[in-house]
Structures are given as C-alpha cells and as structure tokens.
C-alpha cells in the first residue's frame, strides 16, 4: 500500500472515530434526558415552555422569583419541574419542607453548587468559603472565620457598627441640606456605602471613608457594572449558554469579565493594603481579634495560602456588605409605602435611649425586630439557589404526588447530575404557610406563628440565610447592622413613596430596578425628609 493510500485510510479511520464519538455523545445525552424525564414523570410541569429557552426565559422576564410562585400556586403543588434552555435536562423545583430540609441539613455535601453557579461564585468571590465544596474543606474554612462573627465578637465591636451608622446619618443630612428640593435618593447607593463602611470597620479595622473614599468608589463601581450587565438580556443569554455548555465558563465574555472585575478590584487594591498593614514581626502579640487578624494568623501558620487569604478578604468585603445593603434598601422602600407602620417603628426607636447594644437588639425593640424579620422574609438576597446531585438519591416529600397510575408518591427518585432549584423567594411568601405571604405585615412576628409542621427550618422559619451546615456564617452581624442602621435612619428621617414600580432582577443576588428605567441598573428610589 502506498503512502498516499495509507494516509487516505488513516484519514477515513479518523473521520469514523470522530463520527462514532459524536454519535456516542448524542446517545449518552439522549439517554440522560429520557432517564431524567422518566424519573420525573410524576412531577407536574407548567405550560408555556418555548422550544429554545424552555421555561427559563419566563423566569428571567418576570420579577425575580415570581414565576416559581405563580407555578406552584397554579399547579397546587410544592414540587414541579421546568424545561431547561437549549435542551438542558429538566430542572427540579423544590418548595417542599421535607425535601428542602433533607438537602440543606442532611445531605448538603452531596448537593454542591450547580455547574453554572460555582464558576460564577469563583469569578466574583474567588475560591473562598462560598465557593468551596466538600465537607472537610468547607468545615475547615468556616472554622477559620466563625469566631470573628460570634455574638461575643459583635458585642465587643458594636461601636464600629454605630460609627458607620452615625456617618451615614451625617452624610444624608448634609446631602438633603445641599440638594434643596431634590430629596429623592437611590436607597441602594446609600445602603451600599453604609454596609461597606460597617464591614470595613468591623472585619478589617479599615475606614472606607463612610463608603465614599476612592477604594469604596472603585469597589462599588465594579459591583454596579457587574449588576447592570447581569440583569440585562445579554446576561441572561450568557447564563443559559453556560448552563448548557459549562466548559465555556472561561471565555472572555463581557458578563463574565464584569464578575471578575469585582474580585480583581478588591484583590489588586484594598486586599493587598490590608495584608501589608496587618503583617507583624514573629512573636509579636496583639489583642486584635478581627476577621483580618485571624485570617492573617492562619496564613502565617500555613493553614491557608495567600490566594485563599486574598479570596476570603474579597468575599467578606463584597458579600458581607452587598446582601445586607439590598435588604436594608428594601426595608426603607417598604416603610416609605406604609407611613403608619413607619411611624410606629419610629416611636419605638425614639423611646430607646442611646446606641443599640447587641443584647438589647435581641429583646428590647420587638417592633424593630419584627420589621427586619418581615423584610428579610419578603426580600431575600437570593431569589433562589441551585444545587446539583452528585449521585442518585431519593428525596422525601411532605406533600405526596399523584403517579400516572393513581398511586400516591411520598418520595422522588432523582439521577446523578439532576439540577435542583430551591425557590427561596417563593417559599418565603407561600400563602399556604403565611396566609398573606406577599403582604408586608411585621405584626405577624408578634403573633402566634403558623403550625410548626408546615414551616420550613432555617432562621426565623425562612430560607433567606439558607439552612444547615452551609447557612450564612454572617447572619448575626447582618441582622445587627441592619437594625442599627434602620434605627438610626428612622429616628432622623421620614421616608416617602415615589410611586415607582419596582421589578426585581437577578445579578448573582436580587437587584431592584424601576420599570421603564432598567438601563439605570439597581435602583430603589424613595423620597427623604429630615425630621
């Protein structure tokens, strides 16, 4: 056989090999789709899926979380499935207390972040506590930071929260005095600056200048750019493509680069300065028990790498401020729409003398506590969470499903690789639990709660801080700072409704936008009057 003939045969063999490989991939994909659909055949599915985008375009087009709430109500179920975009396997949506508790409390390490969520966390926050998977590694990282966020740590550093609150009050007073006749503010801008100021002082012994110095401007600017891209149609398309083809996660796409810019802004700027400033001579003692001090000590003891140290700083600067900021902004917006309840809250806050202590925040201001609980319930930072099963499993459910043969099913068999959606926003607002789940009514927390057997677990029986071993490590600090900041503001200012229609979108976390002005990005306007 001649060389040319040999090359021709080799080319033919290579072509056949590629053809067989492609056919095998399609066959495998078809098998997985058919098996998933067979296992979920008893799970109801809403109408309206498009051939290309499944149900996911509906989720994007509606205000965040509302599509899941609507489907759960229409189908009268606590479990449903939706078609994924671009031929993605069906997504299983769980709003059943047994199934959610099973995953979050008992099997969370068998349900890591999905293949689209984890890379996003990595780009935004680095390989830190929120990104890490596996029980051993997660517990190691959580143990490093938990002590710095304990009740004792908050008690001893409460003055830092009050300093940030006082600065916020002074800045807002000055703004209103200088802007005669222009008293409409974007609450998100102001609360972002305040919570960044809090986390800087509390966790890193660092002054962000009330959230308006150049470091803060750079960080918040990178965040705002990321959020604007994330809530856009372009952001949705990128998300759907990455869900279907996760190997594309490293492409230089604008939406992905915007997420990475937040991390790089912090790592290349303030993180390096914080580490340099905190370095001490070997054997030098310190009374500093801040989060930064503990992280640097762990690095010096070779318990964490320099990359991990930088990423932990990134995570706590960003996640430690942004989520609390959104919730606080929604609190001001809800109170602006409800003058009577705002006045009631103001009366209670004015009756308390001086700065609010951590212990008093738990017991001495019941209506403030109720308002915060209600806002956290109605406006979770995450509208939903995504997890994926690493192996086959059987999920228990409280509310049985009806099989095609009429049999009552009390569990759901799922395959490895099944994407799970836990619709936090919809769960927190379920009328079947709260009666008037979408209403802002803080008094519900001063009344008898619904029957325990229908409630979810988690802080205050809602999932806003998740649940189980991977719940929010900063819950106590988040609640305390929101109470202090809100108390400071309602004592001094009156907040009034502007009539704007708010549509919530998702850009990693929940982002409020004004209907018809989505190009402005995150925007939650209220009018403010100095008292």
Coordinates of N, CA and C in Angstrom, one line a residue, residues 162-355:
X162 N -22.0 51.3 65.0 CA -22.6 52.6 65.3 C -21.9 53.7 64.7
X163 N -20.6 53.6 64.6 CA -19.8 54.7 63.9 C -20.2 54.8 62.4
X164 N -20.4 53.7 61.8 CA -20.8 53.7 60.4 C -22.2 54.3 60.3
X165 N -23.1 53.9 61.2 CA -24.5 54.5 61.2 C -24.5 56.0 61.4
X166 N -23.7 56.4 62.3 CA -23.6 57.9 62.6 C -23.1 58.6 61.4
X167 N -22.1 58.0 60.7 CA -21.6 58.7 59.5 C -22.6 58.7 58.4
X168 N -23.4 57.7 58.2 CA -24.5 57.6 57.3 C -25.5 58.7 57.5
X169 N -25.9 58.9 58.8 CA -26.8 59.9 59.2 C -26.3 61.3 58.8
X170 N -25.1 61.6 59.2 CA -24.5 62.9 58.9 C -24.4 63.2 57.4
X171 N -24.0 62.2 56.6 CA -23.9 62.4 55.2 C -25.2 62.6 54.6
X172 N -26.3 61.9 55.0 CA -27.6 62.1 54.4 C -28.2 63.4 54.8
X173 N -27.9 63.9 56.0 CA -28.3 65.2 56.4 C -27.7 66.3 55.6
X174 N -26.4 66.1 55.3 CA -25.7 67.1 54.5 C -26.2 67.1 53.1
X175 N -26.5 65.9 52.6 CA -27.0 65.8 51.2 C -28.3 66.5 51.0
X176 N -29.2 66.3 52.0 CA -30.5 66.9 51.9 C -30.4 68.4 52.0
X177 N -29.5 68.9 52.9 CA -29.4 70.3 53.0 C -28.8 71.0 51.8
X178 N -27.9 70.2 51.1 CA -27.3 70.8 49.9 C -28.2 70.6 48.6
X179 N -29.1 69.7 48.7 CA -30.0 69.4 47.5 C -31.4 69.9 47.7
X180 N -31.6 71.2 47.9 CA -32.9 71.7 48.2 C -33.9 71.4 47.1
X181 N -35.0 70.7 47.5 CA -36.0 70.4 46.5 C -35.7 69.1 45.8
X182 N -34.5 68.5 46.0 CA -34.2 67.2 45.3 C -34.0 66.2 46.4
X183 N -35.0 65.6 46.9 CA -34.9 64.7 48.1 C -35.1 63.3 47.7
X184 N -35.1 62.9 46.5 CA -35.3 61.5 46.1 C -33.9 60.9 46.0
X185 N -33.7 59.8 46.7 CA -32.4 59.1 46.7 C -32.6 57.7 46.2
X186 N -31.5 57.1 45.7 CA -31.5 55.7 45.4 C -31.0 55.0 46.6
X187 N -31.9 54.4 47.3 CA -31.5 53.8 48.6 C -30.4 52.8 48.5
X188 N -30.3 52.1 47.4 CA -29.2 51.1 47.2 C -27.8 51.8 47.2
X189 N -27.7 52.9 46.7 CA -26.4 53.6 46.7 C -26.0 53.9 48.1
X190 N -26.9 54.4 48.9 CA -26.6 54.8 50.3 C -26.4 53.6 51.2
X191 N -27.2 52.6 51.1 CA -27.1 51.5 51.9 C -25.8 50.7 51.6
X192 N -25.5 50.6 50.3 CA -24.2 50.0 49.9 C -23.0 50.7 50.5
X193 N -23.0 52.0 50.5 CA -21.9 52.7 51.2 C -21.8 52.5 52.7
X194 N -23.0 52.4 53.3 CA -23.0 52.2 54.8 C -22.6 50.8 55.2
X195 N -23.1 49.8 54.5 CA -22.7 48.4 54.8 C -21.3 48.1 54.5
X196 N -20.7 48.7 53.4 CA -19.3 48.6 53.1 C -18.5 49.2 54.3
X197 N -19.0 50.4 54.8 CA -18.3 51.0 55.9 C -18.3 50.1 57.1
X198 N -19.4 49.5 57.4 CA -19.5 48.6 58.5 C -18.5 47.4 58.4
X199 N -18.5 46.7 57.3 CA -17.7 45.5 57.2 C -16.2 46.0 57.2
X200 N -15.9 47.1 56.6 CA -14.5 47.6 56.7 C -14.1 47.8 58.1
X201 N -14.9 48.5 58.9 CA -14.5 48.8 60.3 C -14.6 47.5 61.2
X202 N -15.6 46.7 61.0 CA -15.8 45.5 61.9 C -14.8 44.4 61.6
X203 N -14.7 44.0 60.3 CA -13.9 42.8 60.0 C -12.5 43.1 59.7
X204 N -12.2 44.4 59.3 CA -10.8 44.6 58.8 C -10.1 45.8 59.4
X205 N -10.8 46.4 60.4 CA -10.3 47.6 61.1 C -9.8 48.6 60.1
X206 N -10.7 48.8 59.1 CA -10.4 49.7 58.0 C -11.5 50.7 57.8
X207 N -11.1 52.0 57.5 CA -12.1 53.0 57.2 C -12.2 53.3 55.7
X208 N -13.4 53.0 55.2 CA -13.7 53.2 53.8 C -14.3 54.7 53.6
X209 N -14.1 55.5 54.6 CA -14.5 56.9 54.5 C -16.0 57.0 54.3
X210 N -16.7 56.2 55.1 CA -18.2 56.3 55.0 C -18.7 55.6 53.7
X211 N -17.8 54.9 53.1 CA -18.2 54.2 51.8 C -18.1 55.1 50.6
X212 N -17.3 56.2 50.7 CA -17.2 57.1 49.6 C -15.8 57.5 49.3
X213 N -14.8 56.9 49.9 CA -13.4 57.2 49.5 C -13.1 56.4 48.2
X214 N -11.9 56.6 47.6 CA -11.6 56.1 46.3 C -11.7 54.6 46.3
X215 N -11.2 53.9 47.3 CA -11.3 52.5 47.4 C -12.8 52.0 47.3
X216 N -13.6 52.7 48.1 CA -15.0 52.3 48.1 C -15.7 52.6 46.7
X217 N -15.3 53.7 46.1 CA -15.9 54.1 44.8 C -15.5 53.0 43.8
X218 N -14.2 52.5 43.8 CA -13.8 51.5 42.9 C -14.5 50.2 43.0
X219 N -14.7 49.8 44.3 CA -15.4 48.5 44.6 C -16.9 48.6 44.2
X220 N -17.5 49.7 44.6 CA -19.0 49.8 44.3 C -19.2 50.1 42.8
X221 N -18.3 50.7 42.2 CA -18.4 50.9 40.7 C -18.3 49.6 40.0
X222 N -17.3 48.7 40.4 CA -17.2 47.4 39.7 C -18.5 46.6 40.0
X223 N -19.0 46.7 41.2 CA -20.2 45.9 41.5 C -21.4 46.4 40.7
X224 N -21.6 47.7 40.5 CA -22.7 48.3 39.8 C -22.6 47.9 38.3
X225 N -21.4 47.9 37.8 CA -21.2 47.5 36.4 C -21.6 46.0 36.2
X226 N -21.1 45.2 37.1 CA -21.5 43.8 37.1 C -23.0 43.6 37.1
X227 N -23.6 44.3 38.0 CA -25.1 44.1 38.2 C -25.8 44.6 37.0
X228 N -25.4 45.7 36.4 CA -26.1 46.2 35.2 C -26.0 45.2 34.0
X229 N -24.8 44.6 33.9 CA -24.7 43.5 32.8 C -25.5 42.3 33.2
X230 N -25.5 41.9 34.4 CA -26.1 40.7 34.9 C -27.6 40.7 34.7
X231 N -28.3 41.9 34.9 CA -29.7 41.9 34.8 C -30.2 42.2 33.4
X232 N -29.3 42.3 32.5 CA -29.6 42.6 31.1 C -30.0 41.3 30.3
X233 N -30.6 41.5 29.2 CA -30.9 40.3 28.3 C -29.6 39.6 27.9
X234 N -28.5 40.4 27.7 CA -27.2 39.8 27.4 C -26.8 38.8 28.6
X235 N -27.0 39.3 29.8 CA -26.6 38.5 30.9 C -27.4 37.2 31.0
X236 N -28.7 37.2 30.6 CA -29.5 36.0 30.6 C -29.0 35.1 29.6
X237 N -28.7 35.5 28.4 CA -28.2 34.7 27.3 C -26.9 34.0 27.7
X238 N -26.0 34.7 28.3 CA -24.7 34.1 28.7 C -25.0 33.0 29.7
X239 N -25.9 33.3 30.7 CA -26.2 32.3 31.7 C -26.7 31.1 31.2
X240 N -27.6 31.2 30.2 CA -28.2 30.0 29.6 C -27.2 29.2 28.8
X241 N -26.4 29.9 28.1 CA -25.3 29.1 27.3 C -24.4 28.4 28.2
X242 N -24.0 29.1 29.3 CA -23.1 28.4 30.3 C -23.7 27.3 31.0
X243 N -25.0 27.4 31.3 CA -25.7 26.3 31.9 C -25.7 25.0 31.0
X244 N -25.9 25.3 29.7 CA -25.9 24.2 28.8 C -24.5 23.7 28.4
X245 N -23.6 24.6 28.3 CA -22.2 24.3 27.9 C -21.2 24.8 29.0
X246 N -21.1 24.2 30.1 CA -20.3 24.8 31.2 C -18.8 24.9 30.9
X247 N -18.4 24.2 29.9 CA -16.9 24.2 29.5 C -16.6 25.6 28.9
X248 N -17.6 26.4 28.6 CA -17.4 27.8 28.1 C -17.2 28.8 29.1
X249 N -17.1 28.4 30.4 CA -17.0 29.4 31.5 C -15.8 30.3 31.5
X250 N -14.8 29.9 30.7 CA -13.6 30.7 30.7 C -13.4 31.6 29.5
X251 N -14.5 31.7 28.8 CA -14.4 32.6 27.6 C -14.4 34.1 28.1
X252 N -13.8 35.0 27.3 CA -13.7 36.4 27.7 C -15.0 37.2 27.3
X253 N -16.1 36.8 27.9 CA -17.4 37.4 27.6 C -17.6 38.6 28.6
X254 N -18.3 39.6 28.2 CA -18.5 40.8 29.0 C -19.1 40.5 30.3
X255 N -20.1 39.7 30.3 CA -20.8 39.3 31.6 C -19.9 38.6 32.6
X256 N -19.0 37.8 32.1 CA -18.1 37.0 32.9 C -17.0 37.9 33.4
X257 N -16.5 38.8 32.5 CA -15.4 39.7 32.9 C -15.9 40.7 33.9
X258 N -17.1 41.1 33.8 CA -17.7 42.1 34.8 C -17.7 41.5 36.2
X259 N -18.0 40.2 36.3 CA -18.0 39.5 37.6 C -16.5 39.4 38.1
X260 N -15.6 39.1 37.2 CA -14.2 39.0 37.6 C -13.6 40.4 38.0
X261 N -14.2 41.4 37.5 CA -13.6 42.8 37.8 C -13.9 43.1 39.2
X262 N -15.0 42.7 39.8 CA -15.2 43.0 41.2 C -14.1 42.3 42.1
X263 N -13.8 41.1 41.8 CA -12.8 40.4 42.6 C -11.4 41.0 42.4
X264 N -11.1 41.3 41.1 CA -9.7 41.9 40.8 C -9.6 43.3 41.4
X265 N -10.7 44.0 41.5 CA -10.6 45.4 42.1 C -10.3 45.3 43.5
X266 N -10.8 44.3 44.2 CA -10.6 44.2 45.7 C -9.2 43.5 45.9
X267 N -8.9 42.5 45.1 CA -7.6 41.8 45.3 C -6.4 42.7 45.0
X268 N -6.5 43.4 43.9 CA -5.4 44.3 43.5 C -5.3 45.6 44.2
X269 N -6.3 45.9 45.0 CA -6.3 47.2 45.7 C -6.3 47.0 47.2
X270 N -7.5 47.1 47.8 CA -7.6 47.1 49.3 C -7.0 45.9 49.9
X271 N -7.2 44.7 49.3 CA -6.8 43.4 49.9 C -5.3 43.4 50.2
X272 N -4.5 43.9 49.2 CA -3.1 43.9 49.4 C -2.7 44.9 50.5
X273 N -3.3 46.0 50.5 CA -3.0 47.0 51.5 C -3.4 46.5 52.9
X274 N -4.5 45.8 53.1 CA -4.9 45.3 54.4 C -3.9 44.2 54.8
X275 N -3.4 43.4 53.9 CA -2.5 42.3 54.3 C -1.1 43.0 54.7
X276 N -0.7 43.9 53.9 CA 0.6 44.6 54.2 C 0.6 45.2 55.6
X277 N -0.5 45.9 55.9 CA -0.7 46.6 57.1 C -0.8 45.7 58.3
X278 N -1.3 44.5 58.1 CA -1.5 43.6 59.2 C -0.3 42.7 59.5
X279 N 0.7 42.7 58.7 CA 1.8 41.9 58.9 C 2.6 42.3 60.2
X280 N 2.9 41.4 61.0 CA 3.6 41.7 62.3 C 4.9 40.8 62.4
X281 N 5.8 41.3 63.2 CA 7.0 40.5 63.5 C 6.7 39.2 64.1
X282 N 7.5 38.1 63.9 CA 7.3 36.9 64.5 C 7.2 37.0 66.1
X283 N 6.2 36.5 66.7 CA 6.2 36.5 68.1 C 5.5 37.7 68.7
X284 N 5.2 38.7 67.8 CA 4.5 39.9 68.3 C 3.1 39.6 68.7
X285 N 2.7 40.0 69.8 CA 1.3 39.7 70.3 C 0.4 40.8 69.9
X286 N -0.9 40.5 69.9 CA -1.9 41.5 69.5 C -3.2 41.2 70.2
X287 N -4.0 42.2 70.5 CA -5.4 41.9 71.1 C -6.4 42.0 70.0
X288 N -6.0 42.2 68.7 CA -6.9 42.3 67.6 C -7.5 41.0 67.3
X289 N -8.8 40.8 67.5 CA -9.5 39.6 67.2 C -10.3 39.7 65.9
X290 N -10.0 40.7 65.1 CA -10.8 40.9 63.9 C -10.7 39.7 62.9
X291 N -11.6 39.7 62.0 CA -11.5 38.7 61.0 C -10.2 38.7 60.2
X292 N -9.8 39.9 59.9 CA -8.5 40.0 59.2 C -7.3 39.5 60.0
X293 N -7.3 39.8 61.3 CA -6.2 39.3 62.1 C -6.2 37.8 62.2
X294 N -7.4 37.2 62.3 CA -7.4 35.7 62.3 C -7.0 35.1 61.0
X295 N -7.4 35.7 59.9 CA -7.0 35.2 58.6 C -5.5 35.3 58.3
X296 N -4.9 36.4 58.7 CA -3.5 36.6 58.5 C -2.7 35.6 59.4
X297 N -3.2 35.4 60.6 CA -2.6 34.5 61.5 C -2.6 33.1 61.0
X298 N -3.8 32.7 60.4 CA -3.9 31.4 59.7 C -2.9 31.3 58.6
X299 N -2.8 32.3 57.8 CA -1.8 32.3 56.7 C -0.4 32.1 57.2
X300 N 0.0 32.9 58.3 CA 1.3 32.8 58.8 C 1.6 31.4 59.4
X301 N 0.5 30.7 59.8 CA 0.7 29.4 60.4 C 0.6 28.3 59.3
X302 N 0.5 28.8 58.0 CA 0.4 27.9 56.8 C -0.9 27.1 56.8
X303 N -1.9 27.6 57.4 CA -3.2 26.9 57.3 C -4.0 27.3 56.1
X304 N -3.7 28.5 55.5 CA -4.3 28.9 54.3 C -3.3 29.6 53.4
X305 N -3.4 29.4 52.1 CA -2.5 30.0 51.2 C -2.7 31.5 51.0
X306 N -1.8 32.2 50.4 CA -2.0 33.6 50.1 C -3.2 33.9 49.2
X307 N -3.4 33.0 48.2 CA -4.6 33.1 47.4 C -5.9 33.0 48.2
X308 N -5.9 32.0 49.1 CA -7.1 31.8 49.9 C -7.3 33.1 50.8
X309 N -6.2 33.6 51.4 CA -6.3 34.8 52.2 C -6.9 35.9 51.4
X310 N -6.5 36.2 50.2 CA -7.0 37.2 49.4 C -8.4 37.0 49.0
X311 N -8.8 35.8 48.7 CA -10.2 35.5 48.3 C -11.1 35.6 49.5
X312 N -10.7 35.2 50.7 CA -11.5 35.4 51.9 C -11.8 36.9 52.1
X313 N -10.8 37.7 52.0 CA -11.0 39.2 52.1 C -12.0 39.7 51.1
X314 N -11.8 39.2 49.8 CA -12.7 39.6 48.8 C -14.2 39.2 49.1
X315 N -14.3 38.0 49.6 CA -15.7 37.5 49.8 C -16.4 38.3 50.9
X316 N -15.6 38.6 52.0 CA -16.3 39.3 53.1 C -16.5 40.8 52.8
X317 N -15.6 41.4 52.1 CA -15.8 42.8 51.7 C -17.0 42.9 50.8
X318 N -17.2 42.0 49.9 CA -18.3 42.1 48.9 C -19.6 41.5 49.5
X319 N -19.5 40.2 49.8 CA -20.7 39.5 50.2 C -21.2 40.0 51.6
X320 N -20.2 40.4 52.4 CA -20.5 40.9 53.7 C -21.2 42.2 53.8
X321 N -21.2 42.9 52.6 CA -21.8 44.2 52.6 C -23.0 44.3 51.6
X322 N -22.9 43.6 50.4 CA -23.8 43.8 49.4 C -25.2 43.2 49.7
X323 N -25.3 42.0 50.3 CA -26.6 41.4 50.6 C -27.3 42.2 51.7
X324 N -26.6 42.6 52.7 CA -27.3 43.4 53.8 C -27.8 44.7 53.2
X325 N -27.0 45.3 52.3 CA -27.4 46.6 51.7 C -28.7 46.4 51.0
X326 N -28.8 45.4 50.2 CA -30.1 45.2 49.4 C -31.3 45.1 50.4
X327 N -31.1 44.3 51.4 CA -32.2 44.1 52.3 C -32.6 45.4 53.0
X328 N -31.6 46.1 53.5 CA -31.9 47.4 54.1 C -32.6 48.4 53.2
X329 N -32.2 48.4 51.9 CA -32.8 49.3 51.0 C -34.3 48.9 50.8
X330 N -34.6 47.6 50.8 CA -36.0 47.2 50.7 C -36.8 47.6 51.9
X331 N -36.1 47.6 53.1 CA -36.8 48.0 54.3 C -37.2 49.4 54.2
X332 N -36.4 50.3 53.7 CA -36.7 51.7 53.6 C -37.9 51.9 52.6
X333 N -37.8 51.1 51.5 CA -38.8 51.2 50.5 C -40.2 50.7 51.0
X334 N -40.2 49.6 51.8 CA -41.5 49.1 52.3 C -42.0 50.1 53.3
X335 N -41.2 50.7 54.2 CA -41.7 51.7 55.1 C -42.2 52.9 54.5
X336 N -41.5 53.3 53.4 CA -41.9 54.5 52.6 C -43.4 54.3 52.1
X337 N -43.7 53.1 51.8 CA -45.1 52.8 51.2 C -46.1 52.7 52.4
X338 N -45.6 52.6 53.6 CA -46.5 52.3 54.7 C -46.2 53.3 55.9
X339 N -46.7 54.6 55.7 CA -46.4 55.6 56.7 C -46.8 55.2 58.2
X340 N -47.9 54.5 58.3 CA -48.4 54.2 59.6 C -47.4 53.3 60.4
X341 N -47.0 52.3 59.7 CA -46.0 51.4 60.3 C -44.6 52.0 60.5
X342 N -44.3 52.9 59.6 CA -43.1 53.7 59.7 C -43.1 54.5 61.0
X343 N -44.2 55.1 61.3 CA -44.4 56.0 62.5 C -44.3 55.1 63.7
X344 N -44.9 53.9 63.7 CA -44.9 53.0 64.8 C -43.5 52.6 65.1
X345 N -42.7 52.3 64.1 CA -41.3 51.9 64.3 C -40.5 53.1 64.8
X346 N -40.8 54.3 64.3 CA -40.0 55.5 64.8 C -40.3 55.7 66.3
X347 N -41.5 55.6 66.7 CA -41.9 55.8 68.1 C -41.1 54.8 69.0
X348 N -41.0 53.6 68.6 CA -40.3 52.6 69.4 C -38.8 52.9 69.4
X349 N -38.2 53.3 68.3 CA -36.8 53.6 68.2 C -36.4 54.9 69.0
X350 N -37.3 55.9 69.0 CA -37.0 57.1 69.7 C -37.2 56.9 71.2
X351 N -38.0 55.9 71.6 CA -38.2 55.6 73.1 C -37.0 54.9 73.7
X352 N -36.1 54.4 72.8 CA -34.9 53.7 73.3 C -33.8 54.8 73.4
X353 N -33.1 54.9 74.5 CA -32.1 55.9 74.7 C -30.7 55.4 74.3
X354 N -30.0 56.2 73.5 CA -28.6 55.9 73.2 C -28.4 54.9 72.0
X355 N -27.2 54.4 71.9 CA -26.9 53.4 70.9 C -27.4 52.0 71.3

